[in-house]
Structure formats: structure tokens, C-alpha cells
GROMACS .gro file of C-alpha atoms in nm:
model
  472
    1MET     CA    1   4.606  -1.724 -12.236
    2LEU     CA    2   4.599  -1.415 -12.027
    3ASN     CA    3   4.897  -1.254 -12.228
    4LEU     CA    4   4.758  -1.344 -12.538
    5ILE     CA    5   4.418  -1.150 -12.408
    6ARG     CA    6   4.604  -0.834 -12.298
    7GLN     CA    7   4.857  -0.851 -12.637
    8ALA     CA    8   4.525  -0.812 -12.787
    9THR     CA    9   4.412  -0.545 -12.603
   10VAL     CA   10   4.707  -0.317 -12.647
   11ARG     CA   11   4.712  -0.359 -13.017
   12SER     CA   12   4.352  -0.256 -13.004
   13ILE     CA   13   4.375   0.053 -12.795
   14SER     CA   14   4.694   0.154 -12.973
   15VAL     CA   15   4.526   0.154 -13.322
   16GLN     CA   16   4.215   0.332 -13.208
   17PRO     CA   17   4.298   0.680 -13.247
   18TYR     CA   18   4.369   0.610 -13.651
   19ILE     CA   19   4.103   0.399 -13.654
   20PHE     CA   20   3.844   0.675 -13.541
   21ALA     CA   21   4.028   0.991 -13.589
   22PRO     CA   22   3.785   1.027 -13.960
   23VAL     CA   23   3.468   0.905 -13.746
   24VAL     CA   24   3.484   1.236 -13.526
   25SER     CA   25   3.558   1.434 -13.843
   26SER     CA   26   3.232   1.738 -13.908
   27CYS     CA   27   3.380   1.704 -14.294
   28SER     CA   28   3.127   1.581 -14.534
   29SER     CA   29   3.279   1.220 -14.623
   30PRO     CA   30   3.446   0.987 -14.867
   31LEU     CA   31   3.733   1.237 -14.919
   32PRO     CA   32   4.029   1.171 -15.051
   33SER     CA   33   4.280   1.158 -14.755
   34LEU     CA   34   4.282   1.263 -14.366
   35ARG     CA   35   4.542   1.510 -14.458
   36SER     CA   36   4.280   1.684 -14.756
   37ARG     CA   37   4.024   1.652 -14.525
   38SER     CA   38   4.221   1.861 -14.245
   39GLN     CA   39   4.293   2.091 -14.484
   40SER     CA   40   3.921   2.143 -14.566
   41CYS     CA   41   3.815   2.191 -14.228
   42THR     CA   42   4.115   2.444 -14.151
   43MET     CA   43   4.001   2.646 -14.456
   44ALA     CA   44   3.654   2.671 -14.360
   45THR     CA   45   3.679   2.731 -14.014
   46VAL     CA   46   3.895   3.028 -14.110
   47ALA     CA   47   3.646   3.129 -14.448
   48SER     CA   48   3.331   3.086 -14.223
   49PRO     CA   49   3.425   3.236 -13.854
   50PRO     CA   50   3.113   3.286 -13.675
   51ALA     CA   51   2.987   3.649 -13.690
   52ILE     CA   52   2.858   3.910 -13.405
   53ALA     CA   53   2.486   4.035 -13.391
   54THR     CA   54   2.415   4.262 -13.708
   55LYS     CA   55   2.190   4.468 -13.468
   56THR     CA   56   2.540   4.557 -13.323
   57ASN     CA   57   2.681   4.705 -13.612
   58GLY     CA   58   2.743   5.077 -13.631
   59ILE     CA   59   2.726   5.134 -13.279
   60GLU     CA   60   3.044   4.987 -13.158
   61LYS     CA   61   3.254   5.271 -13.112
   62SER     CA   62   3.230   5.479 -12.740
   63VAL     CA   63   3.409   5.805 -12.634
   64TRP     CA   64   3.447   5.699 -12.297
   65VAL     CA   65   3.619   5.363 -12.401
   66GLU     CA   66   3.859   5.571 -12.632
   67LEU     CA   67   3.947   5.894 -12.392
   68ILE     CA   68   3.962   5.704 -12.060
   69GLN     CA   69   4.212   5.470 -12.287
   70LEU     CA   70   4.389   5.799 -12.335
   71ALA     CA   71   4.400   5.945 -11.989
   72LEU     CA   72   4.541   5.602 -11.871
   73GLU     CA   73   4.837   5.632 -12.126
   74VAL     CA   74   4.932   6.013 -12.104
   75LYS     CA   75   4.794   6.055 -11.728
   76PRO     CA   76   4.709   6.400 -11.763
   77LEU     CA   77   4.476   6.656 -11.507
   78ASN     CA   78   4.110   6.459 -11.581
   79LEU     CA   79   3.840   6.728 -11.628
   80GLY     CA   80   3.655   6.504 -11.850
   81GLN     CA   81   3.460   6.168 -11.662
   82GLY     CA   82   3.215   6.333 -11.464
   83PHE     CA   83   3.285   6.208 -11.158
   84PRO     CA   84   3.380   6.397 -10.786
   85ASP     CA   85   3.708   6.347 -10.666
   86PHE     CA   86   3.668   6.427 -10.315
   87ALA     CA   87   3.452   6.222 -10.067
   88ALA     CA   88   3.064   6.085 -10.072
   89PRO     CA   89   2.869   6.233  -9.725
   90ASP     CA   90   2.974   6.000  -9.452
   91THR     CA   91   2.601   5.896  -9.383
   92VAL     CA   92   2.650   5.638  -9.711
   93ARG     CA   93   3.005   5.549  -9.687
   94LYS     CA   94   2.935   5.455  -9.286
   95ALA     CA   95   2.585   5.241  -9.399
   96LEU     CA   96   2.804   5.106  -9.651
   97ALA     CA   97   3.084   4.988  -9.423
   98GLU     CA   98   2.798   4.826  -9.135
   99ALA     CA   99   2.616   4.640  -9.389
  100CYS     CA  100   2.863   4.507  -9.549
  101SER     CA  101   3.040   4.388  -9.198
  102SER     CA  102   2.654   4.318  -9.027
  103ASP     CA  103   2.681   4.047  -8.795
  104THR     CA  104   2.331   4.085  -8.683
  105ASN     CA  105   2.194   4.073  -9.017
  106VAL     CA  106   2.418   3.873  -9.243
  107LEU     CA  107   2.141   3.849  -9.538
  108LEU     CA  108   2.281   4.165  -9.640
  109ASN     CA  109   2.557   3.973  -9.828
  110GLN     CA  110   2.304   3.793 -10.044
  111TYR     CA  111   2.063   3.841 -10.272
  112THR     CA  112   1.757   4.116 -10.195
  113ARG     CA  113   1.442   4.140 -10.408
  114GLY     CA  114   1.457   4.162 -10.743
  115PHE     CA  115   1.272   4.440 -10.849
  116GLY     CA  116   1.446   4.652 -10.585
  117HIS     CA  117   1.569   4.588 -10.178
  118PRO     CA  118   1.287   4.681  -9.934
  119ARG     CA  119   1.470   4.917  -9.751
  120LEU     CA  120   1.568   5.138 -10.088
  121VAL     CA  121   1.242   5.138 -10.241
  122ASN     CA  122   1.051   5.229 -10.007
  123ALA     CA  123   1.257   5.530  -9.921
  124LEU     CA  124   1.238   5.624 -10.306
  125SER     CA  125   0.815   5.590 -10.257
  126LYS     CA  126   0.806   5.816  -9.905
  127LEU     CA  127   1.082   6.115 -10.147
  128TYR     CA  128   0.864   6.117 -10.489
  129SER     CA  129   0.550   6.042 -10.347
  130LYS     CA  130   0.617   6.386 -10.220
  131LEU     CA  131   0.748   6.547 -10.452
  132ILE     CA  132   0.534   6.472 -10.755
  133GLY     CA  133   0.218   6.464 -10.501
  134ARG     CA  134   0.068   6.120 -10.555
  135GLU     CA  135   0.119   5.839 -10.376
  136ILE     CA  136   0.372   5.595 -10.518
  137ASN     CA  137   0.315   5.237 -10.483
  138PRO     CA  138   0.724   5.083 -10.393
  139LEU     CA  139   0.603   4.744 -10.559
  140ASN     CA  140   0.528   4.790 -10.861
  141GLU     CA  141   0.571   5.205 -10.946
  142VAL     CA  142   0.931   5.188 -10.852
  143LEU     CA  143   1.254   4.952 -11.007
  144VAL     CA  144   1.597   4.967 -10.889
  145THR     CA  145   1.836   4.884 -11.156
  146ALA     CA  146   2.221   4.878 -11.213
  147GLY     CA  147   2.250   5.294 -11.245
  148ALA     CA  148   2.052   5.493 -11.400
  149TYR     CA  149   2.228   5.357 -11.712
  150GLU     CA  150   2.054   5.039 -11.670
  151ALA     CA  151   1.738   5.199 -11.595
  152LEU     CA  152   1.753   5.412 -11.960
  153PHE     CA  153   1.797   5.048 -12.146
  154VAL     CA  154   1.531   4.867 -11.943
  155THR     CA  155   1.335   5.144 -12.021
  156ILE     CA  156   1.403   5.180 -12.379
  157MET     CA  157   1.363   4.792 -12.412
  158GLY     CA  158   1.035   4.712 -12.244
  159LEU     CA  159   0.824   4.990 -12.418
  160VAL     CA  160   0.977   5.082 -12.777
  161ASN     CA  161   0.930   4.793 -13.059
  162LYS     CA  162   1.103   4.723 -13.414
  163GLY     CA  163   0.980   5.077 -13.629
  164ASP     CA  164   0.893   5.270 -13.357
  165GLU     CA  165   1.011   5.610 -13.380
  166VAL     CA  166   1.201   5.803 -13.014
  167ILE     CA  167   1.273   6.145 -13.049
  168ILE     CA  168   1.582   6.259 -12.907
  169ILE     CA  169   1.670   6.610 -12.803
  170GLU     CA  170   1.978   6.722 -12.842
  171PRO     CA  171   2.293   6.749 -12.729
  172PHE     CA  172   2.169   6.414 -12.564
  173PHE     CA  173   2.422   6.102 -12.347
  174ASP     CA  174   2.616   5.953 -12.553
  175CYS     CA  175   2.380   5.551 -12.460
  176TYR     CA  176   2.007   5.708 -12.548
  177MET     CA  177   2.103   5.638 -12.972
  178PRO     CA  178   2.264   5.319 -12.936
  179GLN     CA  179   1.971   5.150 -12.715
  180VAL     CA  180   1.713   5.279 -12.896
  181LYS     CA  181   1.878   5.124 -13.212
  182LEU     CA  182   1.906   4.788 -13.029
  183ALA     CA  183   1.568   4.778 -12.930
  184GLY     CA  184   1.483   4.831 -13.340
  185GLY     CA  185   1.334   5.173 -13.297
  186THR     CA  186   1.414   5.464 -13.490
  187PRO     CA  187   1.650   5.725 -13.346
  188VAL     CA  188   1.472   6.104 -13.446
  189PHE     CA  189   1.708   6.447 -13.324
  190VAL     CA  190   1.614   6.722 -13.250
  191PRO     CA  191   1.853   7.012 -13.178
  192LEU     CA  192   1.860   7.259 -12.943
  193CYS     CA  193   1.974   7.584 -13.076
  194PRO     CA  194   2.162   7.872 -12.959
  195LYS     CA  195   2.024   8.208 -12.986
  196LYS     CA  196   2.354   8.330 -12.858
  197THR     CA  197   2.681   8.223 -12.911
  198GLU     CA  198   2.927   8.524 -12.874
  199GLY     CA  199   3.120   8.625 -12.536
  200VAL     CA  200   2.985   8.457 -12.218
  201THR     CA  201   2.652   8.302 -12.288
  202SER     CA  202   2.361   8.100 -12.090
  203SER     CA  203   2.256   7.740 -12.084
  204GLY     CA  204   1.918   7.876 -12.110
  205ASP     CA  205   2.013   8.060 -12.461
  206TRP     CA  206   1.981   7.660 -12.622
  207VAL     CA  207   1.626   7.617 -12.704
  208LEU     CA  208   1.373   7.421 -12.877
  209ASP     CA  209   1.249   7.504 -13.212
  210PRO     CA  210   0.847   7.475 -13.115
  211THR     CA  211   0.825   7.407 -13.516
  212GLU     CA  212   1.035   7.167 -13.574
  213LEU     CA  213   1.012   6.994 -13.270
  214GLY     CA  214   0.630   6.953 -13.353
  215ASN     CA  215   0.682   6.809 -13.681
  216ALA     CA  216   0.916   6.549 -13.505
  217PHE     CA  217   0.664   6.391 -13.402
  218THR     CA  218   0.435   6.135 -13.584
  219ASP     CA  219   0.174   5.843 -13.545
  220LYS     CA  220   0.463   5.644 -13.507
  221THR     CA  221   0.632   5.824 -13.208
  222LYS     CA  222   0.605   5.637 -12.934
  223ALA     CA  223   0.831   5.842 -12.663
  224ILE     CA  224   1.101   6.108 -12.674
  225ILE     CA  225   1.398   6.130 -12.402
  226VAL     CA  226   1.474   6.439 -12.223
  227ASN     CA  227   1.769   6.533 -12.010
  228THR     CA  228   1.708   6.810 -11.743
  229PRO     CA  229   1.912   6.907 -11.630
  230ASN     CA  230   2.101   6.842 -11.931
  231ASN     CA  231   2.456   6.690 -12.003
  232PRO     CA  232   2.685   6.836 -12.133
  233LEU     CA  233   2.504   7.173 -12.218
  234GLY     CA  234   2.357   7.237 -11.821
  235LYS     CA  235   2.045   7.355 -11.941
  236VAL     CA  236   1.759   7.328 -11.682
  237TYR     CA  237   1.430   7.314 -11.851
  238LYS     CA  238   1.130   7.570 -11.764
  239ARG     CA  239   0.779   7.491 -11.662
  240GLU     CA  240   0.688   7.612 -12.005
  241GLU     CA  241   0.939   7.413 -12.241
  242LEU     CA  242   0.821   7.080 -12.039
  243MET     CA  243   0.448   7.172 -12.095
  244MET     CA  244   0.517   7.202 -12.473
  245ILE     CA  245   0.686   6.824 -12.479
  246ALA     CA  246   0.365   6.699 -12.251
  247ASP     CA  247   0.110   6.849 -12.497
  248LEU     CA  248   0.283   6.704 -12.800
  249CYS     CA  249   0.325   6.399 -12.592
  250LYS     CA  250  -0.057   6.366 -12.549
  251LYS     CA  251  -0.169   6.461 -12.891
  252HIS     CA  252   0.062   6.166 -12.990
  253ASN     CA  253  -0.011   5.926 -12.727
  254SER     CA  254   0.352   5.936 -12.637
  255ILE     CA  255   0.619   5.882 -12.366
  256ALA     CA  256   0.769   6.118 -12.198
  257ILE     CA  257   1.152   5.890 -12.075
  258MET     CA  258   1.268   6.154 -11.846
  259ASP     CA  259   1.616   6.161 -11.797
  260GLU     CA  260   1.680   6.392 -11.412
  261VAL     CA  261   1.994   6.248 -11.244
  262TYR     CA  262   2.096   6.580 -11.226
  263GLU     CA  263   1.772   6.703 -11.031
  264TRP     CA  264   1.926   6.801 -10.695
  265MET     CA  265   2.183   6.991 -10.870
  266THR     CA  266   2.032   7.353 -11.037
  267TYR     CA  267   2.137   7.664 -10.958
  268THR     CA  268   1.993   8.042 -10.822
  269GLY     CA  269   1.687   8.110 -10.942
  270GLN     CA  270   1.678   7.779 -11.141
  271GLU     CA  271   1.408   7.522 -11.044
  272HIS     CA  272   1.344   7.177 -11.144
  273VAL     CA  273   1.025   7.074 -11.289
  274ARG     CA  274   0.951   6.714 -11.249
  275MET     CA  275   0.766   6.591 -11.596
  276ALA     CA  276   0.524   6.328 -11.425
  277THR     CA  277   0.399   6.706 -11.210
  278LEU     CA  278   0.228   6.853 -11.516
  279PRO     CA  279  -0.137   6.763 -11.651
  280GLY     CA  280  -0.196   6.414 -11.774
  281MET     CA  281   0.178   6.332 -11.792
  282TRP     CA  282   0.179   6.082 -11.472
  283GLU     CA  283  -0.009   5.858 -11.691
  284ARG     CA  284   0.281   5.838 -11.945
  285THR     CA  285   0.615   5.956 -11.768
  286ILE     CA  286   0.855   5.731 -11.649
  287SER     CA  287   1.114   5.920 -11.451
  288ILE     CA  288   1.486   5.791 -11.395
  289GLY     CA  289   1.739   5.869 -11.077
  290SER     CA  290   2.033   5.822 -11.002
  291ALA     CA  291   2.214   5.736 -10.711
  292GLY     CA  292   2.528   5.817 -10.813
  293LYS     CA  293   2.475   6.171 -10.926
  294THR     CA  294   2.288   6.164 -10.595
  295PHE     CA  295   2.537   6.107 -10.340
  296SER     CA  296   2.828   6.103 -10.529
  297VAL     CA  297   2.933   5.780 -10.531
  298THR     CA  298   2.908   5.711 -10.907
  299GLY     CA  299   3.159   5.384 -10.845
  300TRP     CA  300   2.796   5.228 -10.696
  301LYS     CA  301   2.626   5.192 -10.999
  302ILE     CA  302   2.307   5.207 -10.808
  303GLY     CA  303   1.959   5.397 -10.991
  304TRP     CA  304   1.615   5.354 -11.065
  305ALA     CA  305   1.304   5.424 -11.262
  306TYR     CA  306   0.917   5.525 -11.135
  307GLY     CA  307   0.657   5.547 -11.292
  308PRO     CA  308   0.292   5.413 -11.429
  309ALA     CA  309   0.266   5.068 -11.316
  310ASN     CA  310   0.116   4.895 -11.700
  311LEU     CA  311   0.473   5.103 -11.810
  312MET     CA  312   0.708   4.989 -11.559
  313LYS     CA  313   0.587   4.635 -11.615
  314GLY     CA  314   0.798   4.621 -11.911
  315LEU     CA  315   1.100   4.797 -11.733
  316GLN     CA  316   1.082   4.476 -11.471
  317VAL     CA  317   1.024   4.199 -11.767
  318VAL     CA  318   1.386   4.332 -11.961
  319HIS     CA  319   1.497   4.346 -11.563
  320GLN     CA  320   1.441   4.018 -11.436
  321HIS     CA  321   1.573   3.842 -11.758
  322SER     CA  322   1.923   4.032 -11.767
  323VAL     CA  323   2.032   4.198 -11.447
  324TYR     CA  324   1.813   4.019 -11.153
  325THR     CA  325   1.870   4.206 -10.928
  326CYS     CA  326   2.155   4.515 -10.752
  327THR     CA  327   2.372   4.491 -10.507
  328THR     CA  328   2.246   4.417 -10.151
  329PRO     CA  329   2.464   4.645  -9.916
  330VAL     CA  330   2.502   4.881 -10.142
  331GLN     CA  331   2.103   4.912 -10.188
  332GLU     CA  332   2.050   4.919  -9.814
  333ALA     CA  333   2.337   5.182  -9.786
  334VAL     CA  334   2.160   5.450 -10.064
  335GLY     CA  335   1.847   5.352  -9.844
  336GLN     CA  336   1.931   5.476  -9.479
  337GLY     CA  337   2.131   5.787  -9.716
  338PHE     CA  338   1.722   5.879  -9.870
  339GLU     CA  339   1.636   5.818  -9.488
  340ILE     CA  340   1.899   6.051  -9.341
  341GLU     CA  341   1.815   6.326  -9.620
  342ILE     CA  342   1.382   6.297  -9.642
  343GLN     CA  343   1.432   6.376  -9.228
  344ARG     CA  344   1.628   6.754  -9.310
  345TYR     CA  345   1.527   6.808  -9.640
  346GLY     CA  346   1.448   7.175  -9.662
  347THR     CA  347   1.780   7.282  -9.426
  348PRO     CA  348   2.095   7.400  -9.484
  349ASP     CA  349   2.216   7.004  -9.389
  350CYS     CA  350   2.036   6.807  -9.634
  351TYR     CA  351   2.261   6.676  -9.872
  352PHE     CA  352   2.058   6.750 -10.197
  353GLN     CA  353   2.107   7.120 -10.095
  354SER     CA  354   2.441   7.164  -9.978
  355LEU     CA  355   2.561   6.993 -10.222
  356PRO     CA  356   2.412   7.222 -10.496
  357ALA     CA  357   2.573   7.489 -10.293
  358GLU     CA  358   2.906   7.431 -10.327
  359LEU     CA  359   2.896   7.353 -10.638
  360GLU     CA  360   2.769   7.601 -10.723
  361VAL     CA  361   3.109   7.828 -10.623
  362LYS     CA  362   3.226   7.598 -10.787
  363ARG     CA  363   3.086   7.667 -11.139
  364ASN     CA  364   3.130   8.033 -11.050
  365ASN     CA  365   3.489   7.941 -11.050
  366ILE     CA  366   3.540   7.770 -11.380
  367VAL     CA  367   3.371   8.050 -11.509
  368LYS     CA  368   3.590   8.312 -11.416
  369ILE     CA  369   3.905   8.070 -11.541
  370LEU     CA  370   3.795   7.937 -11.891
  371THR     CA  371   3.688   8.348 -11.977
  372GLU     CA  372   4.093   8.486 -11.841
  373ALA     CA  373   4.237   8.195 -12.042
  374GLY     CA  374   3.998   8.372 -12.326
  375LEU     CA  375   3.768   8.069 -12.406
  376ASN     CA  376   3.406   8.169 -12.404
  377PRO     CA  377   3.210   7.976 -12.092
  378ILE     CA  378   2.810   7.814 -12.167
  379VAL     CA  379   2.700   7.945 -11.770
  380PRO     CA  380   2.547   7.596 -11.669
  381GLU     CA  381   2.194   7.614 -11.499
  382GLY     CA  382   2.235   7.287 -11.314
  383GLY     CA  383   2.450   6.972 -11.402
  384TYR     CA  384   2.851   6.980 -11.307
  385PHE     CA  385   2.908   7.051 -11.683
  386ILE     CA  386   3.014   7.354 -11.855
  387LEU     CA  387   3.104   7.363 -12.286
  388ALA     CA  388   3.362   7.655 -12.343
  389ASP     CA  389   3.434   7.774 -12.678
  390VAL     CA  390   3.747   7.647 -12.819
  391ARG     CA  391   3.750   7.868 -13.144
  392ASN     CA  392   4.009   8.157 -12.956
  393ILE     CA  393   4.265   7.878 -12.984
  394THR     CA  394   4.187   7.644 -13.216
  395SER     CA  395   4.207   7.927 -13.510
  396LYS     CA  396   4.557   7.995 -13.405
  397ILE     CA  397   4.703   7.656 -13.367
  398ASP     CA  398   4.772   7.367 -13.559
  399ILE     CA  399   4.551   7.099 -13.360
  400GLY     CA  400   4.698   6.825 -13.592
  401GLY     CA  401   4.524   6.489 -13.604
  402ASP     CA  402   4.282   6.255 -13.798
  403SER     CA  403   4.121   6.502 -14.093
  404ASN     CA  404   3.847   6.287 -14.106
  405GLU     CA  405   3.747   6.348 -13.706
  406ARG     CA  406   3.569   6.632 -13.599
  407LYS     CA  407   3.757   6.891 -13.464
  408ASP     CA  408   3.654   6.880 -13.111
  409PHE     CA  409   3.818   6.538 -13.059
  410ARG     CA  410   4.137   6.623 -13.270
  411PHE     CA  411   4.116   6.961 -12.993
  412VAL     CA  412   4.084   6.690 -12.664
  413LYS     CA  413   4.345   6.467 -12.777
  414TRP     CA  414   4.564   6.793 -12.824
  415LEU     CA  415   4.531   6.893 -12.538
  416SER     CA  416   4.521   6.617 -12.321
  417ARG     CA  417   4.892   6.486 -12.490
  418ASN     CA  418   5.021   6.857 -12.467
  419ARG     CA  419   4.895   7.023 -12.251
  420LYS     CA  420   4.836   6.726 -12.018
  421LEU     CA  421   4.497   6.843 -11.942
  422GLN     CA  422   4.150   6.625 -12.051
  423GLY     CA  423   3.791   6.743 -12.140
  424ILE     CA  424   3.590   6.605 -12.358
  425PRO     CA  425   3.441   6.657 -12.714
  426PRO     CA  426   3.089   6.768 -12.705
  427SER     CA  427   2.998   6.646 -13.100
  428ALA     CA  428   2.996   6.296 -12.945
  429PHE     CA  429   2.669   6.432 -12.780
  430TYR     CA  430   2.521   6.456 -13.111
  431SER     CA  431   2.378   6.244 -13.378
  432PRO     CA  432   2.639   6.296 -13.726
  433GLU     CA  433   2.399   6.513 -13.921
  434HIS     CA  434   2.415   6.789 -13.634
  435GLY     CA  435   2.770   6.674 -13.508
  436ASP     CA  436   2.905   7.040 -13.627
  437ILE     CA  437   2.700   7.275 -13.403
  438GLY     CA  438   2.952   7.139 -13.055
  439GLU     CA  439   3.165   7.115 -13.249
  440ASN     CA  440   3.330   7.407 -13.169
  441TYR     CA  441   3.313   7.340 -12.783
  442ILE     CA  442   3.512   7.154 -12.516
  443ARG     CA  443   3.305   7.038 -12.202
  444PHE     CA  444   3.495   6.986 -11.873
  445CYS     CA  445   3.353   6.839 -11.496
  446PHE     CA  446   3.377   7.095 -11.192
  447ILE     CA  447   3.312   6.851 -10.980
  448LYS     CA  448   3.623   6.851 -10.852
  449GLU     CA  449   3.871   7.008 -10.564
  450ASP     CA  450   3.878   7.360 -10.596
  451GLU     CA  451   4.290   7.344 -10.625
  452ASN     CA  452   4.245   7.090 -10.921
  453LEU     CA  453   3.961   7.337 -11.098
  454GLU     CA  454   4.327   7.609 -11.031
  455LYS     CA  455   4.583   7.347 -11.199
  456ALA     CA  456   4.330   7.349 -11.510
  457GLY     CA  457   4.313   7.734 -11.494
  458GLU     CA  458   4.656   7.742 -11.466
  459ILE     CA  459   4.700   7.489 -11.757
  460LEU     CA  460   4.485   7.700 -11.967
  461ARG     CA  461   4.675   7.989 -11.898
  462THR     CA  462   4.982   7.935 -11.996
  463LEU     CA  463   4.845   7.795 -12.343
  464LYS     CA  464   4.733   8.154 -12.386
  465LYS     CA  465   4.980   8.320 -12.282
  466ASP     CA  466   5.234   8.068 -12.534
  467ILE     CA  467   4.952   8.160 -12.828
  468ASP     CA  468   4.985   8.492 -12.741
  469GLU     CA  469   5.373   8.535 -12.743
  470GLY     CA  470   5.402   8.271 -13.090
  471LYS     CA  471   5.523   8.019 -12.875
  472VAL     CA  472   5.273   7.721 -13.027
   0.00000   0.00000   0.00000
């Protein structure tokens, strides 16, 4: 009897795949055969693959992805990406090492407060309260983010509604436009225009047209994004320029989103004016900063935003439902770094003073290098980038490339492949309709070791010599 039961069980098990295969199919029935049913399922799957969100259409391309890949392939001297190739201050590096290895406070390797590690938000509050001239609440008027990039993202996502217009001053860091679009907003572009274009010029020569800016504001304008000191131009906005923007914001009940990541990097004769200090602007300004730029630690990806509590609430909501919290030991180290620099503030030992002093020498050096190579630089008033007019080169050589691409993209790729020097095409910092403003230039980063700046100079001087001798 047991043998009969076993045989029956084995027999029923052996036929189950055949019996139940049609039942688990997602295809509608009845169909003539398992074979045709399988073919139908396969054809349907191929014909209708899942689609990505339509809001990502048109914002897929990134200049950084493309040129980083090129740098990996051809291994040029990289003056393209904006990071230093020398060591960050000992204060923050040692603080991070201690925070990671501390036996007395092991919780520094665990989650911290979502809106910002207490030590860091308290330090930021203390610093900016002094700079802004009002008490900033560390708990509801400061938010720590995963770099200034996230600070921009949560600001735009937390404040912009579908159909809102956001004015973007050109040239602009390339994430502004896609972030506005992801929020459902409409970017409105207003370019800085040069008063002078021949010879060696200054970033201060690039100005806003008051009429054009005024016309850009409407009853739909939710915000304007201003980057000062500006990347890639190096322009430091004057108080009068910011007052003009502030008056328009107050007139149209708009928000000023201030990207101030290069706030400490201004050069002789220049002053970084914070929009939040202007009359009536604290209530409508979000200011954004970066530990990567402030302490030369771009890989740490810690940024922040500060502003009035009612506006900061929108940023906090987006942050808590996406990133939630940032790296605890890194925040601890940055907090310690600020505590040290606050004590040194106003002295030559303060990193906020020693770094721009060092960079001003490098800026002057690269201006000399570019001029000797036959390029006309735009001398930056702040930041650590410089634009150079390359028409003297591109008008004399065949840079090849895809004719559908802008000239600066093609020249950057030619220079990387043929002379092993990489810069960034400035038209990437413009809207498609204004890209021609930037395509006669190249952007170089000069927060680099002096020997690497000199190597770049040697490459460019050799290129000029080869052009003059007809070898290119």
C-alpha cells in the first residue's frame, strides 16, 4: 500500500509543472497553445518596456559626466574640475580622523540629528549670526545637507511649485536649470553681458541689464538664483547690483536663492556682500554654503542652507524624506574646523583669510600664463576659476569634432586629446538660447599646485609656438 501511495505522489509531482505552467502566466486566456502563449508574452514585454519619468526628459546630459570620462580615457593635466590638488587644513583632517577612531564617543559613527549635527549647526549659527547681524536659530534656521548641491536641490524642491517661474542669471552652475524643471518650475534666463570683450578684461565688466532683469520678473516669479562669487566667471556682485535684485524681489514678493559657496574667496579690493544683510531681505533669502569650498575638502560633501524658519521648513521636509541625515563624523570635523576658525577670525592665521591670499597669487600667475600663450583672460574678482578667450587659437586651427556641438566643447576635447590639457566649455553654463555667449571661452581651475599651473602654461605656450610656426 505504501508503495502505491509513493508512486501516486511521485507521479502527481512529476506532472505539476506541466499542469500549472499555464495558470501562472500573466497572459489573458484562452490561447491556442503554451508555445503561442509564451511568444505572445515575450512580444508584449519587448513592445512595452517600463518607461522612466517624463520629468527627466531633456535633462539627461551632464558636462561633468562626459568630460570626466574623457579625462579617464586620455589622462590630461586636469584644470577642468574644481577641486584642489593640495592638502586640506590639518585642523579638519585631524578632527575627522579622531572622530572616526574615538573610543570615548563611539556614537560619532552612528546617525546624528537629521537636520544637522548639533556641533556643526551651533558653529554655523554662531558664525553667520555675526556676519548677518542677527541671531540665527541653529535648530530651525540652519539645515546641513549632502553638499551645496543638495542644499540647492531641497531649496528649489521645497519652495517652487508647478508653474512658478525662477529667474536664473547666466552663466550659472549647470544643476540650477534641471532642478527647477524637476520641481515643475519654468526657468527664465537673464545673462550677464560684457561691457568690454577685447584684450585682458575683468569679471567686473560683466553686468546685468536693469531693463532686461526688470522685465524678467512677473507675478509668477517665485525666486531668483544668484551665484556670487560666480562660477565660472569669478564675478563678485557689488552692493548696488544686489540692491537692484533685492528691490525687484520685494516688489514681486520673490525669494532670493543665494549660492555663496565661494564666499571666502574674494581678492584685493572686493567685498562679498550677503543678500540676507540688505534691508528687508532676511525674510526672503535662502543662503547656501559649502564645506568643500570653505575647507578645501570637496570629497566630504557637506553643505548647508540658512534662512528664515518659515522658508526653511520647505527645505527640511524635502531633506527628511530623501537624504534624511548626513555623515556624522564629517559633520563633527567640519564643526570643529569652524570653531577653530571662528577663534582665529580676523587674523592672518584664519583659513578664511590665508586661502584667498594664496589663491590671489595663483590667479595672478595664471593670468600671466594665459596672456603669454596668446589667450585673453577675464581676470576673476573671486572664486578659483578663470575664463580665457580662445578665438586667437580656434580661428587658426582645425579643431574638428561634431559640427552639431558648440565650438568650446569641440575645442576642449581637441585640447584634451591633442595637448593633454583639460578645461571646461563655458557654454555648459548657459541656456541653449544663450550658449553663444560662452562658446569663445574656456574655463580653467587654478586652485592647483604651482607646478601644475606651470605645466599648463608650458602646454599652452608650446601650442602658441606651433601655431605661429604653422605646425598645427
